[in-house]
Coordinates of C-alpha atoms (C1' of nucleotides) in Angstrom, one line a residue:
Chain A
X13 CA 53.7 -33.4 74.9
X14 CA 53.6 -36.9 73.6
X15 CA 52.3 -37.8 70.2
X16 CA 49.6 -40.0 71.7
X17 CA 48.1 -36.9 73.2
X18 CA 47.9 -35.2 69.8
X19 CA 46.6 -38.3 68.0
X20 CA 44.1 -40.2 70.0
X21 CA 43.8 -43.8 69.0
X22 CA 40.7 -45.8 68.2
X23 CA 40.8 -49.6 68.3
X24 CA 38.2 -52.1 67.2
X25 CA 37.5 -54.2 70.3
X26 CA 36.5 -57.8 69.5
X27 CA 34.8 -57.9 72.8
X28 CA 31.7 -56.0 72.0
X29 CA 32.6 -55.6 68.3
X30 CA 32.9 -51.8 68.3
X31 CA 35.6 -49.2 67.7
X32 CA 36.5 -47.7 71.0
X33 CA 38.8 -44.9 72.1
X34 CA 41.9 -46.5 73.5
X35 CA 42.6 -45.6 77.0
X36 CA 45.4 -47.5 78.7
X37 CA 45.1 -48.5 82.4
X38 CA 48.1 -46.3 83.2
X39 CA 48.7 -43.3 81.1
X40 CA 51.7 -43.5 78.8
X41 CA 52.0 -47.3 79.3
X42 CA 50.6 -50.1 77.2
X43 CA 50.6 -53.8 78.1
X44 CA 50.0 -56.1 75.2
X45 CA 49.9 -59.9 75.0
X46 CA 49.8 -61.9 71.8
X47 CA 49.5 -65.6 71.4
X48 CA 52.7 -66.8 69.8
X49 CA 53.5 -69.8 67.7
X50 CA 53.3 -73.5 68.6
X51 CA 56.8 -74.6 67.8
X52 CA 56.3 -78.1 66.4
X53 CA 56.8 -77.2 62.8
X54 CA 58.0 -74.3 60.6
X55 CA 56.0 -71.1 60.7
X56 CA 54.0 -70.6 57.5
X57 CA 53.2 -67.3 56.0
X58 CA 49.8 -67.1 57.6
X59 CA 51.3 -67.2 61.1
X60 CA 53.7 -64.5 60.0
X61 CA 50.9 -62.2 58.9
X62 CA 49.5 -62.2 62.4
X63 CA 52.8 -61.5 64.1
X64 CA 53.5 -58.8 61.5
X65 CA 50.2 -57.1 62.2
X66 CA 50.9 -56.9 65.9
X67 CA 54.5 -55.9 65.2
X68 CA 53.0 -52.9 63.3
X69 CA 50.8 -52.1 66.3
X70 CA 53.7 -52.4 68.7
X71 CA 55.7 -50.0 66.5
X72 CA 52.9 -47.5 66.2
X73 CA 52.4 -47.5 70.0
X74 CA 56.1 -46.8 70.4
X75 CA 56.1 -44.2 67.7
X76 CA 53.3 -42.4 69.6
X77 CA 55.4 -42.3 72.6
X78 CA 53.9 -45.1 74.7
X79 CA 56.1 -47.3 76.8
X80 CA 55.0 -50.7 75.7
X81 CA 55.5 -54.1 77.3
X82 CA 54.8 -56.5 74.6
X83 CA 54.6 -60.2 75.6
X84 CA 54.5 -62.9 73.0
X85 CA 54.7 -66.4 74.1
X86 CA 56.2 -69.6 72.7
X87 CA 53.9 -72.5 73.1
X88 CA 56.3 -75.5 73.6
X89 CA 53.9 -77.8 75.3
X90 CA 50.3 -78.4 76.0
X91 CA 48.3 -78.6 72.8
X92 CA 46.1 -81.6 73.1
X93 CA 46.1 -83.6 69.9
X94 CA 42.4 -84.5 70.3
X95 CA 39.8 -84.5 73.0
X96 CA 39.9 -88.1 73.7
X97 CA 41.2 -89.4 77.0
X98 CA 44.4 -90.6 75.6
X99 CA 45.0 -87.1 74.3
X100 CA 48.7 -86.5 73.8
X101 CA 50.8 -83.4 73.4
X102 CA 51.5 -82.3 69.8
X103 CA 55.1 -81.7 70.5
X104 CA 55.6 -85.0 72.1
X105 CA 54.0 -86.7 69.2
X106 CA 56.2 -85.1 66.7
X107 CA 59.2 -86.0 68.8
X108 CA 58.4 -89.6 68.8
X109 CA 57.9 -89.5 65.1
X110 CA 61.3 -88.2 64.5
X111 CA 63.0 -90.1 67.3
X112 CA 64.3 -87.1 69.1
X113 CA 63.9 -85.2 72.3
X114 CA 60.8 -83.0 72.5
X115 CA 62.9 -80.0 73.5
X116 CA 65.0 -80.6 70.4
X117 CA 61.9 -80.1 68.3
X118 CA 61.1 -77.0 70.3
X119 CA 64.6 -75.7 69.8
X120 CA 64.7 -76.3 66.1
X121 CA 61.4 -74.6 65.3
X122 CA 62.0 -71.8 67.7
X123 CA 65.2 -71.0 65.9
X124 CA 63.4 -71.2 62.6
X125 CA 60.6 -68.9 63.9
X126 CA 63.1 -66.3 65.0
X127 CA 65.0 -66.5 61.8
X128 CA 62.0 -65.9 59.7
X129 CA 60.5 -63.2 61.8
X130 CA 63.8 -61.4 61.7
X131 CA 63.8 -61.4 57.9
X132 CA 60.4 -59.8 58.0
X133 CA 61.9 -57.1 60.2
X134 CA 59.8 -57.8 63.3
X135 CA 61.0 -56.2 66.5
X136 CA 61.6 -58.6 69.3
X137 CA 58.9 -58.5 71.9
X138 CA 59.7 -57.2 75.4
X139 CA 59.3 -60.7 76.9
X140 CA 59.0 -64.0 75.1
X141 CA 58.0 -66.5 77.7
X142 CA 57.7 -70.2 77.2
X143 CA 54.9 -72.5 78.5
X144 CA 57.4 -75.0 79.9
X145 CA 59.0 -72.2 81.9
X146 CA 55.8 -71.5 83.7
X147 CA 54.5 -74.9 84.8
X148 CA 54.7 -74.0 88.5
X149 CA 52.5 -70.9 88.0
X150 CA 50.0 -72.9 85.9
X151 CA 49.6 -75.5 88.7
X152 CA 49.1 -72.7 91.2
X153 CA 46.3 -71.1 89.2
X154 CA 44.6 -74.4 88.6
X155 CA 44.6 -75.0 92.3
X156 CA 42.9 -71.6 92.7
X157 CA 40.2 -72.4 90.1
X158 CA 39.5 -75.7 91.9
X159 CA 39.2 -73.9 95.3
X160 CA 36.8 -71.4 93.8
X161 CA 34.6 -74.3 92.6
X162 CA 35.0 -73.9 88.9
X163 CA 37.0 -77.1 88.2
X164 CA 37.0 -80.7 89.2
X165 CA 39.5 -83.5 89.3
X166 CA 39.0 -86.8 87.6
X167 CA 41.5 -89.6 87.6
X168 CA 44.6 -87.4 87.6
X169 CA 43.2 -84.8 85.2
X170 CA 41.6 -81.4 86.0
X171 CA 38.7 -80.0 84.0
X172 CA 37.1 -76.6 83.9
X173 CA 33.4 -76.7 84.8
X174 CA 31.8 -74.5 82.2
X175 CA 28.3 -75.0 83.4
X176 CA 29.0 -73.9 87.0
X177 CA 31.1 -71.0 85.7
X178 CA 28.3 -69.9 83.4
X179 CA 25.9 -69.6 86.3
X180 CA 27.9 -66.6 87.7
X181 CA 29.8 -65.4 84.7
X182 CA 29.1 -65.4 81.0
X183 CA 30.8 -68.1 79.0
X184 CA 30.7 -67.1 75.3
X185 CA 30.7 -63.3 75.6
X186 CA 33.8 -62.9 73.3
X187 CA 32.7 -65.2 70.6
X188 CA 29.0 -64.4 70.7
X189 CA 28.0 -67.9 71.7
X190 CA 25.5 -69.1 74.2
X191 CA 26.2 -72.1 76.3
X192 CA 22.7 -73.5 75.8
X193 CA 23.2 -73.4 72.1
X194 CA 26.5 -75.1 72.3
X195 CA 25.2 -77.8 74.4
X196 CA 22.2 -78.3 72.2
X197 CA 24.5 -78.7 69.2
X198 CA 26.8 -81.2 70.7
X199 CA 26.5 -84.9 70.5
X200 CA 26.0 -86.8 73.7
X201 CA 29.1 -87.5 75.7
X202 CA 30.5 -90.9 75.2
X203 CA 30.2 -93.1 78.2
X204 CA 33.9 -93.3 78.9
X205 CA 34.6 -89.6 78.9
X206 CA 35.8 -88.1 82.1
X207 CA 34.2 -84.7 81.5
X208 CA 30.9 -83.8 83.0
X209 CA 30.0 -81.8 79.9
X210 CA 31.4 -81.7 76.4
X211 CA 32.1 -78.0 76.7
X212 CA 34.4 -78.5 79.7
X213 CA 38.0 -78.2 78.8
X214 CA 41.2 -79.6 80.3
X215 CA 43.3 -77.5 82.7
X216 CA 45.6 -80.4 83.5
X217 CA 46.0 -83.6 81.7
X218 CA 47.2 -86.9 83.2
X219 CA 50.3 -88.2 81.4
X220 CA 50.1 -91.8 80.2
X221 CA 53.2 -94.0 80.6
X222 CA 54.5 -93.3 77.1
X223 CA 54.0 -89.6 77.4
X224 CA 57.5 -88.0 77.5
X225 CA 56.7 -84.4 78.4
X226 CA 55.4 -84.6 81.9
X227 CA 55.6 -82.7 85.2
X228 CA 54.6 -83.7 88.7
X229 CA 51.5 -82.0 90.2
X230 CA 49.1 -82.4 93.1
X231 CA 47.0 -84.6 90.8
X232 CA 49.9 -86.8 89.6
X233 CA 52.2 -86.6 86.7
X234 CA 50.9 -84.7 83.7
X235 CA 51.0 -81.7 81.5
X236 CA 49.0 -78.4 81.3
X237 CA 46.0 -77.9 79.1
X238 CA 46.3 -75.6 76.1
X239 CA 44.5 -72.5 77.4
X240 CA 46.0 -72.1 80.8
X241 CA 49.5 -71.1 79.7
X242 CA 48.3 -67.8 78.2
X243 CA 46.3 -66.9 81.2
X244 CA 49.4 -67.4 83.4
X245 CA 52.0 -65.7 81.2
X246 CA 49.8 -62.7 80.3
X247 CA 48.8 -61.9 83.9
X248 CA 52.2 -62.7 85.4
X249 CA 53.9 -60.0 83.3
X250 CA 51.1 -57.6 82.6
X251 CA 48.9 -57.7 85.6
X252 CA 45.6 -59.4 86.4
X253 CA 43.9 -56.9 84.1
X254 CA 45.8 -55.5 81.2
X255 CA 45.3 -53.4 78.1
X256 CA 45.5 -55.5 75.0
X257 CA 45.3 -59.2 74.1
X258 CA 45.7 -60.2 70.5
X259 CA 45.8 -63.2 68.4
X260 CA 44.5 -64.7 65.2
X261 CA 40.8 -64.9 64.5
X262 CA 40.9 -68.6 64.8
X263 CA 41.9 -68.4 68.4
X264 CA 38.8 -66.5 69.4
X265 CA 37.0 -69.6 70.3
X266 CA 37.7 -71.6 72.2
X267 CA 41.1 -70.4 73.2
X268 CA 40.5 -66.8 74.1
X269 CA 37.0 -67.6 75.5
X270 CA 38.6 -70.1 77.8
X271 CA 41.3 -67.6 78.8
X272 CA 38.6 -65.1 79.9
X273 CA 36.9 -67.9 81.8
X274 CA 40.1 -69.0 83.6
X275 CA 41.0 -65.5 84.6
X276 CA 37.5 -64.8 85.9
X277 CA 37.3 -68.1 87.7
X278 CA 40.6 -67.5 89.5
X279 CA 41.0 -63.8 89.9
X280 CA 37.3 -62.9 89.7
X281 CA 37.7 -60.2 87.1
X282 CA 38.0 -59.7 83.3
X283 CA 41.6 -60.0 82.3
X284 CA 41.6 -57.8 79.2
X285 CA 40.3 -54.4 78.2
X286 CA 40.8 -54.6 74.4
X287 CA 40.8 -57.8 72.4
X288 CA 42.2 -57.5 68.9
X289 CA 41.9 -60.3 66.4
X290 CA 43.7 -60.4 63.1
X291 CA 42.2 -62.1 60.1
X292 CA 43.4 -65.0 58.1
X293 CA 45.8 -65.1 55.1
X294 CA 44.3 -67.3 52.5
X295 CA 45.8 -69.2 49.7
X296 CA 43.6 -70.1 46.8
X297 CA 40.7 -68.7 48.8
X298 CA 41.3 -71.1 51.6
X299 CA 42.8 -70.6 55.0
X300 CA 46.4 -71.6 55.4
X301 CA 46.7 -74.5 57.7
X302 CA 49.4 -76.7 58.8
X303 CA 47.0 -79.6 59.2
X304 CA 45.5 -79.6 55.8
X305 CA 48.7 -78.7 54.0
X306 CA 47.3 -75.6 52.3
X307 CA 50.2 -73.3 53.1
X308 CA 53.3 -71.5 51.9
X309 CA 56.5 -71.2 53.8
X310 CA 58.4 -67.9 53.9
X311 CA 61.5 -69.4 52.5
X312 CA 59.6 -70.6 49.4
X313 CA 58.5 -67.0 48.8
X314 CA 62.0 -65.6 49.3
X315 CA 63.5 -68.1 47.0
X316 CA 60.6 -68.4 44.5
X317 CA 60.9 -72.1 44.9
X318 CA 57.2 -72.9 44.7
X319 CA 54.8 -73.6 41.9
X320 CA 52.5 -70.9 43.2
X321 CA 54.8 -68.1 42.2
X322 CA 56.5 -66.9 39.1
X323 CA 59.4 -65.5 40.9
X324 CA 61.0 -64.8 44.3
X325 CA 59.8 -61.9 46.4
X326 CA 61.9 -60.1 49.0
X327 CA 60.7 -60.1 52.6
X328 CA 60.1 -56.3 52.5
X329 CA 57.9 -56.7 49.5
X330 CA 55.8 -59.4 51.3
X331 CA 55.6 -57.1 54.3
X332 CA 54.4 -54.2 52.1
X333 CA 51.9 -56.5 50.5
X334 CA 50.4 -57.4 53.8
X335 CA 50.4 -53.8 55.0
X336 CA 48.3 -52.9 52.0
X337 CA 45.4 -54.8 53.6
X338 CA 43.8 -54.0 56.9
X339 CA 44.7 -56.4 59.6
X340 CA 41.1 -57.4 60.2
X341 CA 40.4 -58.3 56.5
X342 CA 41.0 -61.6 54.9
X343 CA 43.9 -61.3 52.6
X344 CA 44.3 -63.7 49.7
X345 CA 47.9 -64.4 48.5
X346 CA 48.5 -64.7 44.8
X347 CA 51.3 -64.1 42.4
X348 CA 49.5 -61.3 40.7
X349 CA 48.9 -59.5 44.0
X350 CA 52.6 -59.9 45.0
X351 CA 53.7 -58.6 41.7
X352 CA 51.5 -55.5 42.0
X353 CA 52.9 -54.9 45.5
X354 CA 56.4 -55.3 44.3
X355 CA 56.0 -52.5 41.8
X356 CA 54.3 -50.2 44.3
X357 CA 57.0 -51.0 46.8
X358 CA 59.7 -49.9 44.4
X359 CA 57.8 -46.8 43.5
X360 CA 57.6 -45.8 47.1
X361 CA 61.2 -46.6 47.9
X362 CA 62.5 -44.8 44.8
X363 CA 60.6 -41.7 45.9
X364 CA 62.2 -41.9 49.4
X365 CA 65.6 -42.3 47.9
X366 CA 65.4 -39.2 45.8
X367 CA 64.3 -37.0 48.8
X368 CA 67.8 -35.9 49.6
X369 CA 68.4 -34.9 46.0
X370 CA 65.4 -32.6 45.8
X371 CA 66.0 -28.9 45.5
X372 CA 64.1 -26.6 47.8
X373 CA 62.4 -23.3 46.9
X374 CA 60.7 -20.3 48.4
X375 CA 57.3 -21.8 48.7
X376 CA 55.5 -25.1 48.9
X377 CA 52.9 -26.4 46.5
X378 CA 52.3 -29.3 48.9
X379 CA 50.6 -28.9 52.2
X380 CA 52.9 -31.1 54.2
X381 CA 51.3 -30.4 57.6
X382 CA 47.9 -31.4 56.5
X383 CA 49.2 -34.5 54.8
X384 CA 51.1 -35.5 57.9
X385 CA 47.9 -35.1 60.0
X386 CA 46.1 -37.4 57.5
X387 CA 48.8 -40.1 58.0
X388 CA 48.3 -40.0 61.7
X389 CA 44.5 -40.0 61.3
X390 CA 44.7 -43.1 59.3
X391 CA 46.9 -45.0 61.7
X392 CA 45.0 -43.8 64.7
X393 CA 41.8 -45.1 63.2
X394 CA 42.3 -48.7 64.2
X395 CA 45.7 -49.0 62.5
X396 CA 44.5 -48.4 59.0
X397 CA 47.7 -49.2 57.1
X398 CA 46.0 -49.3 53.6
X399 CA 44.8 -45.7 54.1
X400 CA 48.2 -44.7 55.4
X401 CA 49.8 -46.2 52.3
X402 CA 47.4 -44.3 50.0
X403 CA 48.6 -41.1 51.7
X404 CA 52.2 -42.1 51.3
X405 CA 51.6 -42.5 47.6
X406 CA 50.1 -39.1 47.6
X407 CA 53.4 -37.8 48.9
X408 CA 55.2 -39.9 46.3
X409 CA 53.3 -38.1 43.6
X410 CA 54.4 -34.7 44.9
X411 CA 58.0 -35.8 45.4
X412 CA 58.1 -36.8 41.8
X413 CA 56.5 -33.6 40.7
X414 CA 59.1 -31.6 42.6
X415 CA 61.8 -33.7 41.0
X416 CA 60.4 -32.9 37.6
X417 CA 60.4 -29.2 38.5
X418 CA 56.7 -28.9 38.3
X419 CA 56.2 -28.1 41.9
X420 CA 58.2 -26.4 44.7
X421 CA 58.8 -27.2 48.3
X422 CA 60.5 -25.2 51.1
X423 CA 63.4 -26.6 53.0
X424 CA 61.4 -26.7 56.2
X425 CA 58.6 -28.6 54.5
X426 CA 61.0 -31.0 52.8
X427 CA 62.6 -31.9 56.1
X428 CA 59.2 -32.5 57.6
X429 CA 58.1 -34.5 54.6
X430 CA 61.3 -36.6 54.7
X431 CA 61.1 -37.2 58.5
X432 CA 57.4 -38.1 58.3
X433 CA 57.6 -40.5 55.4
X434 CA 60.6 -42.3 56.8
X435 CA 59.0 -42.6 60.2
X436 CA 55.9 -44.2 58.8
X437 CA 57.6 -46.4 56.2
X438 CA 60.6 -47.5 58.3
X439 CA 59.5 -47.2 61.9
X440 CA 55.8 -47.8 61.8
X441 CA 55.2 -50.1 58.8
X442 CA 58.5 -51.7 59.5
X443 CA 59.5 -51.8 55.8
X444 CA 63.2 -52.1 55.6
X445 CA 65.1 -49.2 54.1
X446 CA 66.1 -49.7 50.5
X447 CA 69.8 -49.9 51.3
X448 CA 69.3 -52.7 53.7
X449 CA 66.9 -54.5 51.5
X450 CA 69.1 -54.2 48.4
X451 CA 72.4 -54.9 50.0
X452 CA 73.9 -51.6 49.2
X453 CA 77.6 -51.2 48.6
X454 CA 79.8 -48.4 47.7
X455 CA 81.8 -50.5 45.3
X456 CA 78.6 -51.2 43.3
X457 CA 77.8 -47.6 43.2
X458 CA 81.2 -46.8 41.8
X459 CA 81.0 -49.4 39.2
X460 CA 77.5 -48.4 38.1
X461 CA 78.4 -44.8 37.9
X462 CA 81.3 -45.7 35.7
X463 CA 79.0 -47.8 33.4
X464 CA 76.5 -44.9 33.3
X465 CA 79.3 -42.6 32.3
X466 CA 80.5 -44.9 29.5
X467 CA 76.9 -45.3 28.3
X468 CA 76.3 -41.6 28.2
X469 CA 79.5 -41.1 26.2
X470 CA 78.4 -43.7 23.8
X471 CA 75.0 -42.0 23.5
X472 CA 76.6 -38.7 22.9
X473 CA 78.5 -40.3 20.0
X474 CA 75.3 -41.9 18.8
X475 CA 76.8 -45.3 19.4
X476 CA 73.5 -46.7 20.5
X477 CA 74.6 -50.3 20.0
X478 CA 77.0 -49.9 22.8
X479 CA 74.7 -47.8 25.0
X480 CA 71.8 -50.3 24.6
X481 CA 74.1 -53.2 25.3
X482 CA 75.1 -51.6 28.7
X483 CA 71.5 -50.9 29.5
X484 CA 70.1 -54.3 28.5
X485 CA 72.9 -56.3 30.2
X486 CA 72.3 -54.4 33.4
X487 CA 68.6 -55.1 33.2
X488 CA 69.2 -58.8 32.9
X489 CA 71.3 -58.4 36.1
X490 CA 68.4 -56.8 37.8
X491 CA 69.7 -53.3 37.6
X492 CA 67.4 -50.7 36.0
X493 CA 68.8 -47.5 34.6
X494 CA 66.5 -44.4 34.6
X495 CA 67.2 -41.5 32.4
X496 CA 65.9 -38.3 33.9
X497 CA 66.3 -34.6 33.2
X498 CA 69.3 -34.4 35.6
X499 CA 71.2 -37.4 34.4
X500 CA 70.9 -41.1 34.9
X501 CA 70.1 -43.0 38.1
X502 CA 69.6 -46.7 38.8
X503 CA 67.7 -48.9 41.0
X504 CA 68.2 -52.5 42.0
X505 CA 65.5 -55.1 41.9
Chain B
rG8 C1' 22.8 -77.4 62.1
rG9 C1' 24.6 -73.1 65.4
rC10 C1' 27.8 -68.7 65.8
rA11 C1' 30.9 -65.1 63.3
rU12 C1' 32.9 -62.3 59.3
rC13 C1' 32.4 -60.9 54.5
rG14 C1' 30.6 -60.2 49.1
rU15 C1' 33.4 -53.3 45.8
rG16 C1' 35.6 -51.5 38.7
rG17 C1' 40.4 -56.3 34.6
rC18 C1' 43.3 -57.8 39.4
rC19 C1' 44.5 -56.5 44.7
rG20 C1' 42.3 -53.7 48.2
rA21 C1' 40.1 -49.0 51.5
rG22 C1' 35.9 -46.3 52.7
rU23 C1' 31.2 -44.4 53.5
rG24 C1' 24.0 -42.2 54.1
rG25 C1' 24.8 -37.2 49.5
rC26 C1' 31.0 -34.0 48.0
rU27 C1' 34.8 -39.7 43.0
rA28 C1' 40.9 -43.9 48.5
rG29 C1' 45.2 -46.0 46.8
rG30 C1' 48.3 -49.7 44.2
rC31 C1' 48.8 -52.8 39.9
rA32 C1' 47.3 -53.7 34.8
rC33 C1' 45.2 -51.3 30.2
rA34 C1' 44.9 -46.9 26.6
rG35 C1' 46.4 -42.0 24.8
rC36 C1' 49.8 -38.0 25.4
rU37 C1' 54.7 -35.5 27.3
rC38 C1' 59.8 -36.6 27.9
rU39 C1' 63.6 -39.9 25.3
rG40 C1' 68.0 -41.7 19.8
rC41 C1' 64.7 -45.9 21.2
rA42 C1' 63.2 -47.8 25.7
rA43 C1' 62.6 -47.8 30.9
rA44 C1' 61.5 -44.4 34.8
rA45 C1' 58.6 -40.1 35.8
rG46 C1' 54.5 -36.8 34.6
rC47 C1' 49.5 -35.7 32.6
rU48 C1' 44.6 -37.7 30.9
rU49 C1' 40.6 -41.3 30.6
rG50 C1' 37.7 -45.7 33.5
rU51 C1' 32.1 -43.9 37.7
rA52 C1' 32.4 -50.3 40.7
rC53 C1' 30.1 -51.6 45.2
rA54 C1' 26.2 -60.0 44.9
rG55 C1' 20.6 -60.1 44.0
rC56 C1' 15.6 -58.7 45.6
rG57 C1' 12.6 -55.7 48.6
rG58 C1' 12.2 -51.6 52.5
rU59 C1' 13.6 -46.9 55.3
rU60 C1' 15.1 -41.9 53.3
rC61 C1' 14.7 -35.9 49.7
rG62 C1' 19.0 -39.2 48.7
rA63 C1' 22.1 -45.9 49.9
rA64 C1' 27.1 -49.2 47.5
rU65 C1' 26.8 -47.3 52.8
rC66 C1' 20.9 -48.4 57.4
rC67 C1' 17.0 -52.6 57.8
rG68 C1' 14.9 -57.4 56.0
rC69 C1' 15.2 -61.6 52.9
rU70 C1' 17.8 -64.6 49.1
rC71 C1' 22.3 -66.4 47.0
rG72 C1' 27.5 -67.1 47.6
rA73 C1' 32.4 -67.2 50.2
rU74 C1' 35.4 -67.9 54.4
rG75 C1' 36.3 -68.8 59.6
rC76 C1' 35.0 -71.1 64.3
rC77 C1' 32.0 -75.0 66.7
rU78 C1' 38.3 -80.8 67.6
rC79 C1' 44.8 -78.9 67.2
rC80 C1' 45.8 -74.4 64.1
rA81 C1' 47.9 -67.1 63.6

RNA sequence: GGCAUCGUGGCCGAGUGGCUAGGCACAGCUCUGCAAAAGCUUGUACAGCGGUUCGAAUCCGCUCGAUGCCUCCA
């Protein structure tokens, strides 16, 4: 029996706005697509939060025993700079600015993205397709949409006909908008626009002479519109209808709305059963955004090299900080909040590290079975990581009590406790084990144990000057000694 | 202007029609040579105004405020 049978999962579906019981199309398998980064600049921390949230979901699905195909794309072409007719591709624009090949820009920032994501301990997706690798498929689906009567060609460009589409399908069902309202709220089209209606969006854009990223198509040389790549790459690898589609809240409209429209206009059916949208990470109460410059880069956090922070924070601490908030809530980044998380993180990790040293007894004062169930209940209730973490701290309390000799635990329970807490912290939350995060080494252990011995000798001789010197010097090196009942231990910061 | 989300104790952040999340900070105590760590104890918050209810912070309405989307953005 798989874990997913014992712990049924509920997911908040953005389409409809309700929590629903999760039922995959094929039992035991999950298909999940997440809109990945546009690689024309470094990822900022806000981007990372989204990918981290979906990484956590990916991990929990796997933990539950599902076989998951997780597709996260790389957008390396296609974002129109603006809606005007000379709209050019963001990546191409950046390339011209820096006098290099567009694919060089793509390469540089893709490498940066992978590097950062790895430090945050994200698992690689099953497939990471690129938009430029699927031009042929994009052209094919555009042809289909034209044949079905939901798109029109103007002067080498192809536009999706929202009004015609809306007659048969419902444009706006994901974002809760009505086409009439949208049209009423839009200014009149300028005379020179090619579009029949301001709400129409580009499926294919004609490339002007100076446009360097271009591909031949039945409508002339050009490049694909922003929304079509996701429709193509998701359905190609997951099927025309698949389980989960995720992305940041800011993509709900128009991007995801358009994806639904494109899929329905071509294949005639809804592409996705469960839409999941993660909320924004804010900085000073405002959304992080590349375009307005309100952002923090991960390397600035890791190095502490920013005016926003008083010190550097390890990737695992940042990850723990993010997991303390629900994925669907706005999270505001601040130095105070990170500091609080860092302390909590160390408390949790210290408890895990003393698990092996605990002595077992004849009975348990801690109901591990019930606690374990609560952990699953939290995660299975729309991936409620903050509640899970609250339960983990409940266990921390008991672990410390057992260490102090105030409580007892049986060997069986201790093993279950140990396995469960490690599974949730390491495997599900994706928080790196202490040894990895702290750069463990046996040499260091040996040296520290020697220093601890020397200090304890000094203390025994009441030579507190020496003992305090050892302790204080170590603290300034980031090593904290902890005197307990059963001797002295240390932890690294 | 339209649509959406949200407003919780010093800070961060869950949750919910009645039975006190959690973390951090603060205070007292225990332990300690002194600290740190750990443990124990204390904090009764839910924007405002109405309404529904035996009972609402939780449901409904209004007001105020914040944020997001409506043009590229996770």
